[in-house]
Amino acid sequence: MDIPSNPDEGSATRAPVLKHVFGPVPSRRLGRSLGIDPLPLKTCNLSCVYCQLGRTLRPTTRRRTFFSAGELFAEVATAVARNGPDAIDWITFVGSGETTLYSRLGSLIRRIKSLTDVRVAVITNGSLLCLPKVREELMIADAVMPSLDAGTEKMYRRINRPSHGWTLASHVDGMIEFRRTYHG
């Protein structure tokens, strides 16, 4: 057997490396889930005590396009083609922080839904649902899974350690407003 002296030799036949898309992975709620992570590590407006990624050292509340939507879409298209739609139950946005901080989320969901009939879910801490633009972008998703960890402001601050200006009231009000208009 010939071993190429150049490790890049023959790379045209290798499958592209996916940096932001993973799986499909088994999920209790979503079956076989193809994950999309549109964020750099620990991009969040909360610093929850239980976060598996550790403490948020530089919390942010600014929504941005952290990675090219075209790059993310190309990776999803590659993964769907590689696995076939029957091997994926859900395409799930789940970030290395707060998913809705990705400012092109709505347009990316629309592009994915034009590519495949696989349902699209968004897992979120729910805190940015107080923003009308975030609620609007999530309307097209088949499932939106926000979380709520506390019932009092004191516990919210203790458990979720929010960025300056974020309150339990705005978190809950955003979830209520979203539920009024969302039909997924």
Tab-separated table of N, CA and C in Angstrom, residues 2-18 78 82:
chain	number	residue	atom	x	y	z
A	2	ASP	N	0.566	2.200	-0.867
A	2	ASP	CA	1.326	3.452	-0.926
A	2	ASP	C	0.751	4.443	0.069
A	3	ILE	N	1.620	5.018	0.857
A	3	ILE	CA	1.222	6.053	1.794
A	3	ILE	C	1.723	7.374	1.242
A	4	PRO	N	0.811	8.335	1.025
A	4	PRO	CA	1.262	9.608	0.450
A	4	PRO	C	2.235	10.309	1.385
A	5	SER	N	3.271	10.912	0.801
A	5	SER	CA	4.234	11.659	1.608
A	5	SER	C	3.643	12.994	2.044
A	6	ASN	N	2.692	13.496	1.291
A	6	ASN	CA	2.029	14.756	1.623
A	6	ASN	C	0.682	14.419	2.258
A	7	PRO	N	0.457	14.812	3.514
A	7	PRO	CA	-0.797	14.460	4.175
A	7	PRO	C	-2.028	15.059	3.497
A	8	ASP	N	-1.846	16.126	2.710
A	8	ASP	CA	-2.992	16.735	2.024
A	8	ASP	C	-3.290	16.044	0.697
A	9	GLU	N	-2.380	15.171	0.255
A	9	GLU	CA	-2.570	14.460	-0.994
A	9	GLU	C	-3.815	13.587	-0.896
A	10	GLY	N	-4.639	13.656	-1.890
A	10	GLY	CA	-5.857	12.853	-1.879
A	10	GLY	C	-6.970	13.492	-1.064
A	11	SER	N	-6.786	14.737	-0.604
A	11	SER	CA	-7.803	15.378	0.232
A	11	SER	C	-9.069	15.679	-0.547
A	12	ALA	N	-9.003	15.671	-1.862
A	12	ALA	CA	-10.200	15.929	-2.649
A	12	ALA	C	-11.252	14.836	-2.427
A	13	THR	N	-10.821	13.659	-2.011
A	13	THR	CA	-11.778	12.576	-1.790
A	13	THR	C	-12.266	12.519	-0.343
A	14	ARG	N	-11.646	13.281	0.534
A	14	ARG	CA	-12.062	13.287	1.937
A	14	ARG	C	-13.316	14.133	2.107
A	15	ALA	N	-14.137	13.737	3.050
A	15	ALA	CA	-15.323	14.517	3.358
A	15	ALA	C	-14.905	15.819	4.041
A	16	PRO	N	-15.626	16.909	3.775
A	16	PRO	CA	-15.280	18.171	4.423
A	16	PRO	C	-15.413	18.063	5.941
A	17	VAL	N	-14.560	18.775	6.646
A	17	VAL	CA	-14.604	18.813	8.106
A	17	VAL	C	-15.714	19.779	8.516
A	18	LEU	N	-16.537	19.338	9.440
A	18	LEU	CA	-17.620	20.181	9.933
A	18	LEU	C	-17.188	20.800	11.256
A	78	THR	N	-24.129	19.612	3.852
A	78	THR	CA	-23.197	18.487	3.773
A	78	THR	C	-23.632	17.362	4.700
A	82	ARG	N	-24.810	13.700	3.677
A	82	ARG	CA	-23.984	12.594	4.152
A	82	ARG	C	-24.830	11.552	4.900
